[in-house]
Amino acid sequence: MSTDRINVLPADGAPLSMPEGLEARLRDRLRIAKLRAAPRTLTNRLTLGLALVGPGLLVMLGDNDAGGVVTYAQTGATYGFSLFIPLLIPLGFIAYLVQEMTIRLGAVTRRGHAEMIWKRYGAFWGAFSLIDLVAANILTLMTEFIGIRVASAVFGVSYLITIPLAFCFIIGILLFLKYHSWERISLFVAALNLVFIPLALCAHPDWSAIGRTFAGGGWAVPGGLFSASFLILVSANIGTTIAPWQLFFQQSCVVDKGLLPQDIAASRRDLMLGVVGMVLVAAAIIALAAQYLHGLPNAASLGDNDVLSAIGTHIGRAAMIIFALGLVEAGLIAAIVVTASSAWAIGEAFDLPRSINLEPMQALPFYGPAIAGTALAAGVLMLPHVPVGFLNLTVQVIATVFMPAAMLFLLMLLNDRELLGEHVNSPIRNALSIGVMVLLIVCNGLYGLVTVFPNAL
């Protein structure tokens, strides 16, 4: 283990040695401070901007996970060029609204989301939010390994090889890299999410049909707006846009990166880049599926394997290989960030040393539970007969069900002037956030109603 230390000499001359995780964070801050103090040339400004990006891009591109890719493909295959394409714009706005609050909360308090809930509202509500998060994260991780499992078959490699390799990569970069290196490698993986955009462009979608969706064309819903299949896909699309793990991840990421209130503006730009990327990728997948998969039997229940097979049949093997690579990337980047969100949340809840800057042996209690959860998800997907199609869609809907409670805690924290001072929510932000919570509750209620009483609406 490295013994390098940042030593400070107090008045008596005896050196003080700071915790190793804090050392690395201070080095990152020193790098940013030097860039801020440098002459305001274009090169220096770009370098500073690149140094500050990370949490926003990771959380939003990680949001386009393997389960999300299949959900978008199911959406396009079921409803074609429909209201779901323009719907991505307000969903992107909702994602920005929600995640921006975590930036302010993390930068001002320098505390993670789980820690804030635990200390502000007590052990009961802290445990409630943590159990919700960990349960949802394990289910989400299963969908990521589903994507990796199915895509590996395209390349003729057994999932008994690819899933353990993916697990080792996810845990390896978490254990053995400092935050800065972990973030840069994760950003490289996340950038590969954009592969779906050129794939969709090369498939020559019907641009006039896409344009008509923004003018209300194709908005008619077979079976009606209250049909079970439509409500399930609406809930799933919302669930793949905003999920509880994102709140915990981005706030803790802001803290571990060492961002401060003066970095909020840059972090908002980082988040906006991530939202734009997320919306473009989602639109590309829906358009691709609408062009070539619309009208397939049982389109709403297509699994990863069905989507890949249909793309291979209708577009060609090259497109299927690119889509499979995108599916592997989507599963990998989401598994990286979801695992990190579990580690940070558990570490914060139990007041453990918690930073990706820590050495492995120092942080086993911090890393251990997250590694166990990821191992459980990977182990389940190595079983031979897993209902992958059902699990994919169910997890996205579960994320929608858990989200109102997570948003309520976030909203209460963002209105705590003792914590945030001038950075509390404005009345407009509060009204919009409450509107999002109401939307989620209504979607959940309607989905539950048509599930239990199919003929109620």
Coordinates of C-alpha atoms in Angstrom, one line a residue:
M1 CA 0.0 0.0 0.0
S2 CA 1.3 3.5 -0.8
T3 CA 2.7 5.4 2.1
D4 CA 2.7 8.8 0.4
R5 CA 1.1 11.4 2.6
I6 CA 0.3 15.1 2.5
N7 CA 2.0 16.4 5.7
V8 CA 1.1 19.6 7.5
L9 CA 3.4 21.2 10.0
P10 CA 1.6 22.7 12.9
A11 CA 3.1 25.2 15.4
D12 CA 5.0 22.5 17.4
G13 CA 6.6 21.2 14.2
A14 CA 5.2 17.7 14.5
P15 CA 3.8 16.4 11.1
L16 CA 0.1 15.6 10.9
S17 CA -0.9 12.8 8.5
M18 CA -4.3 13.0 6.9
P19 CA -6.5 10.0 6.1
E20 CA -5.5 8.6 2.7
G21 CA -8.9 9.0 1.1
L22 CA -8.9 12.7 2.0
E23 CA -5.4 13.1 0.6
A24 CA -6.5 12.0 -2.9
R25 CA -9.6 14.2 -2.7
L26 CA -7.4 17.2 -1.8
R27 CA -5.1 16.5 -4.7
D28 CA -8.1 16.5 -7.0
R29 CA -9.2 19.8 -5.6
L30 CA -5.7 21.3 -5.9
R31 CA -5.7 20.3 -9.6
I32 CA -9.0 22.2 -10.1
A33 CA -7.8 25.2 -8.0
K34 CA -4.7 25.5 -10.2
L35 CA -6.8 25.4 -13.3
R36 CA -9.1 28.1 -12.0
A37 CA -6.1 30.3 -11.2
A38 CA -4.5 29.7 -14.6
P39 CA -4.9 32.3 -17.4
R40 CA -8.4 32.2 -19.0
T41 CA -7.2 30.8 -22.3
L42 CA -9.5 28.5 -24.3
T43 CA -7.2 25.5 -23.6
N44 CA -7.3 26.1 -19.8
R45 CA -11.0 26.6 -19.8
L46 CA -11.6 23.4 -21.7
T47 CA -9.2 21.6 -19.4
L48 CA -11.1 22.9 -16.3
G49 CA -14.4 21.9 -17.9
L50 CA -13.2 18.4 -18.5
A51 CA -11.9 18.1 -15.0
L52 CA -15.3 19.0 -13.6
V53 CA -17.4 16.7 -15.7
G54 CA -18.2 13.3 -14.5
P55 CA -21.1 12.7 -12.1
G56 CA -23.8 14.1 -14.4
L57 CA -22.6 12.3 -17.5
L58 CA -22.2 9.0 -15.6
V59 CA -25.6 9.1 -13.9
M60 CA -27.5 9.9 -17.1
L61 CA -25.6 7.7 -19.5
G62 CA -25.6 5.0 -16.9
D63 CA -29.4 5.5 -16.8
N64 CA -29.5 4.1 -20.4
D65 CA -28.8 0.6 -19.0
A66 CA -29.4 -2.8 -20.5
G67 CA -32.9 -2.9 -19.1
G68 CA -33.6 0.6 -20.4
V69 CA -32.3 -0.4 -23.9
V70 CA -34.8 -3.2 -24.0
T71 CA -37.6 -1.1 -22.6
Y72 CA -37.0 1.5 -25.4
A73 CA -36.9 -1.3 -28.0
Q74 CA -40.1 -2.7 -26.6
T75 CA -41.7 0.7 -26.8
G76 CA -40.8 1.3 -30.4
A77 CA -41.7 -2.2 -31.4
T78 CA -45.1 -1.9 -29.7
Y79 CA -46.2 1.6 -30.6
G80 CA -44.0 2.6 -33.5
F81 CA -43.4 6.3 -34.2
S82 CA -45.7 7.5 -31.4
L83 CA -46.0 9.9 -28.5
F84 CA -43.1 8.1 -26.8
I85 CA -40.5 9.9 -28.9
P86 CA -41.6 13.5 -28.0
L87 CA -42.3 12.2 -24.4
L88 CA -38.5 11.8 -24.0
I89 CA -38.1 15.6 -23.9
P90 CA -40.3 16.2 -20.8
L91 CA -38.7 13.0 -19.2
G92 CA -35.3 14.5 -19.8
F93 CA -36.5 17.7 -18.1
I94 CA -37.7 15.7 -15.2
A95 CA -34.4 13.9 -14.9
Y96 CA -32.5 17.2 -14.9
L97 CA -34.9 18.7 -12.3
V98 CA -34.4 15.8 -9.9
Q99 CA -30.7 15.3 -10.4
E100 CA -29.8 19.0 -10.2
M101 CA -31.1 19.0 -6.6
T102 CA -28.6 16.3 -5.6
I103 CA -25.8 18.4 -7.0
R104 CA -26.7 21.3 -4.7
L105 CA -27.3 19.0 -1.8
G106 CA -23.9 17.3 -2.2
A107 CA -21.8 20.4 -3.0
V108 CA -23.2 22.5 -0.1
T109 CA -23.4 19.9 2.7
R110 CA -20.5 17.6 1.5
R111 CA -22.5 14.7 2.7
G112 CA -24.0 11.8 0.8
H113 CA -27.7 11.2 0.3
A114 CA -28.0 8.2 2.7
E115 CA -26.1 10.0 5.4
M116 CA -28.4 13.1 5.1
I117 CA -31.6 11.0 5.4
W118 CA -30.1 8.9 8.3
K119 CA -28.9 11.9 10.3
R120 CA -31.8 14.2 9.5
Y121 CA -34.8 11.9 9.9
G122 CA -33.5 9.1 12.1
A123 CA -32.7 5.4 11.8
F124 CA -36.2 4.2 10.9
W125 CA -36.5 6.3 7.8
G126 CA -32.8 5.9 7.0
A127 CA -33.2 2.1 7.1
F128 CA -36.4 2.3 5.1
S129 CA -34.7 4.3 2.3
L130 CA -31.6 2.1 2.4
I131 CA -33.5 -1.2 2.2
D132 CA -35.5 0.2 -0.8
L133 CA -32.3 1.2 -2.5
V134 CA -30.4 -2.0 -2.0
A135 CA -33.3 -4.2 -3.0
A136 CA -34.0 -2.2 -6.2
N137 CA -30.2 -2.1 -7.0
I138 CA -29.9 -5.9 -6.8
L139 CA -32.8 -6.3 -9.2
T140 CA -31.4 -3.6 -11.5
L141 CA -28.0 -5.3 -11.5
M142 CA -29.7 -8.5 -12.6
T143 CA -31.0 -6.7 -15.7
E144 CA -27.5 -5.4 -16.5
F145 CA -26.1 -9.0 -16.4
I146 CA -29.1 -10.1 -18.5
G147 CA -27.9 -7.7 -21.2
I148 CA -24.3 -9.0 -21.0
R149 CA -25.5 -12.6 -21.0
V150 CA -27.7 -12.3 -24.1
A151 CA -25.2 -10.1 -26.0
S152 CA -22.4 -12.6 -25.4
A153 CA -24.2 -15.2 -27.4
V154 CA -24.0 -13.0 -30.5
F155 CA -20.2 -13.3 -30.3
G156 CA -20.3 -17.1 -29.6
V157 CA -19.0 -16.7 -26.0
S158 CA -20.6 -18.4 -23.1
Y159 CA -22.2 -16.2 -20.5
L160 CA -20.5 -18.4 -17.9
I161 CA -17.3 -16.6 -19.1
T162 CA -18.6 -13.1 -19.8
I163 CA -20.6 -12.6 -16.6
P164 CA -17.7 -13.4 -14.3
L165 CA -15.4 -11.2 -16.5
A166 CA -17.8 -8.3 -16.3
F167 CA -18.1 -8.8 -12.5
C168 CA -14.3 -8.8 -12.1
F169 CA -14.0 -5.6 -14.1
I170 CA -16.7 -3.8 -12.2
I171 CA -15.3 -4.8 -8.8
G172 CA -11.6 -4.4 -9.9
I173 CA -11.9 -0.7 -10.9
L174 CA -13.9 0.0 -7.7
L175 CA -11.3 -1.7 -5.5
F176 CA -8.0 -0.8 -7.0
L177 CA -8.4 2.7 -8.5
K178 CA -8.6 6.1 -7.0
Y179 CA -11.7 8.2 -7.6
H180 CA -10.2 10.2 -10.5
S181 CA -9.0 7.1 -12.4
W182 CA -12.3 5.2 -11.7
E183 CA -14.3 8.2 -13.0
R184 CA -12.3 8.5 -16.2
I185 CA -12.5 4.8 -17.0
S186 CA -16.2 4.8 -16.3
L187 CA -16.7 7.9 -18.5
F188 CA -14.9 6.1 -21.4
V189 CA -17.3 3.1 -21.0
A190 CA -20.3 5.5 -20.7
A191 CA -19.3 7.2 -24.0
L192 CA -19.7 4.0 -25.8
N193 CA -23.4 4.3 -25.0
L194 CA -23.6 6.7 -27.9
V195 CA -23.1 3.9 -30.4
F196 CA -26.8 3.5 -30.7
I197 CA -27.1 7.0 -32.4
P198 CA -25.0 6.2 -35.5
L199 CA -26.6 2.7 -35.6
A200 CA -30.1 4.3 -35.8
L201 CA -28.9 6.9 -38.4
C202 CA -27.5 4.1 -40.6
A203 CA -30.8 2.3 -40.4
H204 CA -32.5 5.3 -42.2
P205 CA -35.5 5.8 -40.0
D206 CA -38.6 7.5 -41.4
W207 CA -37.8 11.1 -40.5
S208 CA -41.1 12.4 -41.7
A209 CA -42.9 10.0 -39.3
I210 CA -40.6 11.1 -36.5
G211 CA -41.4 14.7 -37.3
R212 CA -45.1 14.0 -37.2
T213 CA -44.9 12.7 -33.7
F214 CA -44.0 16.2 -32.5
A215 CA -47.2 17.5 -34.1
G216 CA -49.4 14.8 -32.5
G217 CA -49.2 12.2 -35.3
G218 CA -49.2 8.6 -34.2
W219 CA -50.4 9.5 -30.7
A220 CA -53.5 7.2 -30.9
V221 CA -52.9 4.3 -28.5
P222 CA -54.4 0.9 -29.5
G223 CA -56.4 -0.3 -26.5
G224 CA -56.6 3.2 -25.1
L225 CA -54.5 5.3 -22.7
F226 CA -55.6 3.2 -19.7
S227 CA -54.8 -0.2 -21.2
A228 CA -52.5 -2.3 -19.1
S229 CA -49.8 -2.6 -21.8
F230 CA -49.7 1.2 -22.3
L231 CA -49.5 2.0 -18.6
I232 CA -46.8 -0.6 -18.1
L233 CA -44.6 0.9 -20.8
V234 CA -45.2 4.4 -19.6
S235 CA -44.2 3.4 -16.0
A236 CA -41.2 1.5 -17.4
N237 CA -40.1 4.5 -19.5
I238 CA -40.3 6.8 -16.5
G239 CA -38.5 4.2 -14.3
T240 CA -35.7 4.0 -16.8
T241 CA -35.3 7.8 -16.8
I242 CA -35.4 8.4 -13.0
A243 CA -34.6 5.8 -10.4
P244 CA -33.7 5.9 -6.7
W245 CA -30.1 4.8 -7.2
Q246 CA -29.5 7.9 -9.3
L247 CA -30.2 10.2 -6.3
F248 CA -27.8 8.3 -4.1
F249 CA -25.1 7.9 -6.8
Q250 CA -24.9 11.5 -8.0
Q251 CA -24.9 13.1 -4.6
S252 CA -22.2 10.8 -3.3
C253 CA -20.2 11.2 -6.5
V254 CA -20.3 15.0 -6.0
V255 CA -19.0 14.5 -2.5
D256 CA -16.2 12.0 -3.4
K257 CA -15.1 14.1 -6.3
G258 CA -14.8 17.0 -3.8
L259 CA -17.1 19.4 -5.6
L260 CA -17.9 22.7 -3.8
P261 CA -20.7 25.3 -4.1
Q262 CA -18.5 27.2 -6.7
D263 CA -18.7 24.1 -8.9
I264 CA -22.5 23.9 -9.0
A265 CA -22.7 25.8 -12.3
A266 CA -20.2 23.5 -14.0
S267 CA -21.9 20.5 -12.5
R268 CA -25.2 21.6 -14.0
R269 CA -23.6 21.8 -17.4
D270 CA -22.2 18.3 -16.9
L271 CA -25.7 17.1 -16.0
M272 CA -27.2 18.8 -19.0
L273 CA -24.7 17.1 -21.3
G274 CA -25.7 13.7 -19.7
V275 CA -29.4 14.4 -20.1
V276 CA -29.0 15.3 -23.8
G277 CA -27.0 12.2 -24.4
M278 CA -29.6 10.1 -22.6
V279 CA -32.5 11.5 -24.6
L280 CA -30.7 11.1 -27.9
V281 CA -29.7 7.5 -27.2
A282 CA -33.3 6.6 -26.0
A283 CA -34.8 8.3 -29.1
A284 CA -32.4 6.4 -31.4
I285 CA -33.4 3.1 -29.9
I286 CA -37.1 3.8 -30.1
A287 CA -36.8 5.0 -33.7
L288 CA -34.7 2.0 -34.7
A289 CA -37.3 -0.4 -33.2
A290 CA -40.2 1.6 -34.6
Q291 CA -38.7 1.4 -38.1
Y292 CA -38.0 -2.3 -38.2
L293 CA -39.6 -4.1 -35.2
H294 CA -43.0 -2.4 -35.1
G295 CA -45.8 -4.9 -35.6
L296 CA -43.9 -8.0 -34.4
P297 CA -46.1 -10.4 -32.4
N298 CA -45.9 -9.9 -28.6
A299 CA -43.8 -6.8 -29.1
A300 CA -44.4 -5.5 -25.6
S301 CA -42.8 -8.6 -24.1
L302 CA -39.7 -8.8 -26.3
G303 CA -36.6 -9.7 -24.4
D304 CA -33.0 -8.9 -25.2
N305 CA -32.6 -12.0 -27.3
D306 CA -35.8 -11.3 -29.3
V307 CA -34.6 -7.7 -30.0
L308 CA -31.2 -8.9 -31.2
S309 CA -32.7 -11.6 -33.4
A310 CA -35.2 -9.2 -34.9
I311 CA -32.5 -6.6 -35.7
G312 CA -30.3 -9.3 -37.3
T313 CA -33.2 -10.5 -39.4
H314 CA -34.5 -7.0 -40.6
I315 CA -31.3 -4.9 -40.7
G316 CA -28.4 -7.4 -40.9
R317 CA -25.7 -9.1 -38.8
A318 CA -23.5 -6.1 -38.7
A319 CA -26.2 -4.0 -37.0
M320 CA -26.9 -6.9 -34.6
I321 CA -23.3 -7.0 -33.6
I322 CA -23.2 -3.2 -33.0
F323 CA -26.4 -3.4 -31.0
A324 CA -25.0 -6.3 -29.0
L325 CA -21.8 -4.2 -28.2
G326 CA -24.1 -1.4 -27.1
L327 CA -26.0 -3.8 -24.9
V328 CA -22.8 -5.0 -23.2
E329 CA -21.7 -1.4 -22.7
A330 CA -25.1 -0.4 -21.3
G331 CA -25.1 -3.3 -18.8
L332 CA -21.4 -2.6 -17.9
I333 CA -21.7 1.1 -17.2
A334 CA -24.9 0.8 -15.3
A335 CA -23.5 -2.1 -13.2
I336 CA -20.5 0.1 -12.4
V337 CA -22.5 3.1 -11.2
V338 CA -25.3 1.1 -9.4
T339 CA -22.6 -0.9 -7.5
A340 CA -20.9 2.3 -6.5
S341 CA -24.3 3.8 -5.3
S342 CA -24.8 0.8 -3.1
A343 CA -21.3 1.0 -1.6
W344 CA -21.6 4.7 -0.9
A345 CA -25.1 4.4 0.6
I346 CA -24.3 1.6 3.0
G347 CA -21.0 3.3 4.0
E348 CA -22.9 6.5 4.7
A349 CA -25.7 4.8 6.6
F350 CA -23.3 3.0 9.0
D351 CA -20.8 5.8 9.2
L352 CA -18.0 3.7 7.7
P353 CA -14.9 5.1 5.9
R354 CA -16.3 5.6 2.5
S355 CA -14.4 6.8 -0.6
I356 CA -13.3 5.2 -3.8
N357 CA -9.9 6.8 -2.9
L358 CA -9.5 4.3 0.0
E359 CA -7.2 1.3 -0.3
P360 CA -9.0 -2.1 -0.5
M361 CA -8.0 -3.4 2.9
Q362 CA -9.0 -0.1 4.6
A363 CA -12.4 -0.1 3.0
L364 CA -13.6 -3.8 3.1
P365 CA -16.7 -2.9 5.2
F366 CA -17.4 -0.1 2.7
Y367 CA -16.9 -2.2 -0.5
G368 CA -18.0 -5.6 0.9
P369 CA -21.8 -5.3 1.0
A370 CA -21.9 -3.8 -2.5
I371 CA -19.6 -6.5 -3.9
A372 CA -21.9 -9.1 -2.3
G373 CA -25.0 -7.6 -3.9
T374 CA -23.4 -7.5 -7.3
A375 CA -22.1 -11.1 -6.9
L376 CA -25.7 -12.2 -6.0
A377 CA -27.1 -10.5 -9.1
A378 CA -24.4 -12.1 -11.3
G379 CA -24.9 -15.5 -9.7
V380 CA -28.6 -15.5 -10.4
L381 CA -28.0 -14.7 -14.1
M382 CA -25.6 -17.6 -14.4
L383 CA -28.5 -20.0 -13.7
P384 CA -29.8 -21.6 -16.8
H385 CA -33.5 -20.7 -16.8
V386 CA -34.1 -17.1 -15.8
P387 CA -37.2 -15.3 -17.0
V388 CA -35.2 -12.5 -18.5
G389 CA -37.9 -10.7 -20.5
F390 CA -40.3 -10.5 -17.5
L391 CA -37.5 -9.4 -15.2
N392 CA -36.4 -6.5 -17.5
L393 CA -39.7 -4.7 -17.6
T394 CA -40.6 -5.5 -14.0
V395 CA -37.4 -3.8 -12.7
Q396 CA -38.1 -0.6 -14.6
V397 CA -41.7 -0.5 -13.1
I398 CA -40.4 -1.2 -9.6
A399 CA -38.1 1.9 -10.0
T400 CA -41.2 4.0 -10.7
V401 CA -42.9 2.5 -7.6
F402 CA -40.0 3.3 -5.3
M403 CA -39.3 6.8 -6.7
P404 CA -42.0 8.9 -4.9
A405 CA -40.7 8.1 -1.4
A406 CA -37.1 8.9 -2.6
M407 CA -38.2 12.2 -4.1
L408 CA -40.1 13.1 -0.9
F409 CA -36.9 12.8 1.2
L410 CA -35.0 14.8 -1.4
L411 CA -37.6 17.5 -1.5
M412 CA -37.6 17.9 2.3
L413 CA -33.8 18.1 2.4
L414 CA -33.8 20.7 -0.4
N415 CA -36.2 22.9 1.7
D416 CA -34.0 22.8 4.8
R417 CA -32.6 26.3 5.0
E418 CA -30.4 25.3 8.0
L419 CA -28.6 22.8 5.7
L420 CA -28.5 24.7 2.4
G421 CA -28.9 28.4 3.2
E422 CA -29.4 30.3 -0.1
H423 CA -29.2 27.1 -2.1
V424 CA -32.7 25.9 -1.0
N425 CA -35.3 25.2 -3.6
S426 CA -37.3 28.1 -5.1
P427 CA -41.1 27.9 -5.0
I428 CA -41.1 27.1 -8.7
R429 CA -38.7 24.2 -8.2
N430 CA -40.9 22.9 -5.4
A431 CA -44.0 23.1 -7.5
L432 CA -42.4 21.3 -10.3
S433 CA -41.0 18.6 -8.0
I434 CA -44.3 18.1 -6.3
G435 CA -45.9 17.8 -9.8
V436 CA -43.4 15.0 -10.6
M437 CA -44.2 13.2 -7.4
V438 CA -47.9 13.4 -8.2
L439 CA -47.3 12.1 -11.7
L440 CA -45.4 9.1 -10.3
I441 CA -48.1 8.3 -7.8
V442 CA -50.8 8.5 -10.4
C443 CA -48.9 6.2 -12.8
N444 CA -48.3 3.8 -10.0
G445 CA -52.0 3.9 -8.9
L446 CA -53.3 3.4 -12.5
Y447 CA -50.8 0.6 -13.1
G448 CA -51.8 -1.1 -9.9
L449 CA -55.5 -0.7 -10.6
V450 CA -55.4 -2.2 -14.1
T451 CA -53.2 -5.0 -12.9
V452 CA -55.6 -6.1 -10.1
F453 CA -58.8 -5.1 -12.0
P454 CA -58.1 -5.4 -15.7
N455 CA -61.6 -4.1 -16.7
A456 CA -61.7 -1.2 -14.2
L457 CA -60.9 1.5 -16.7

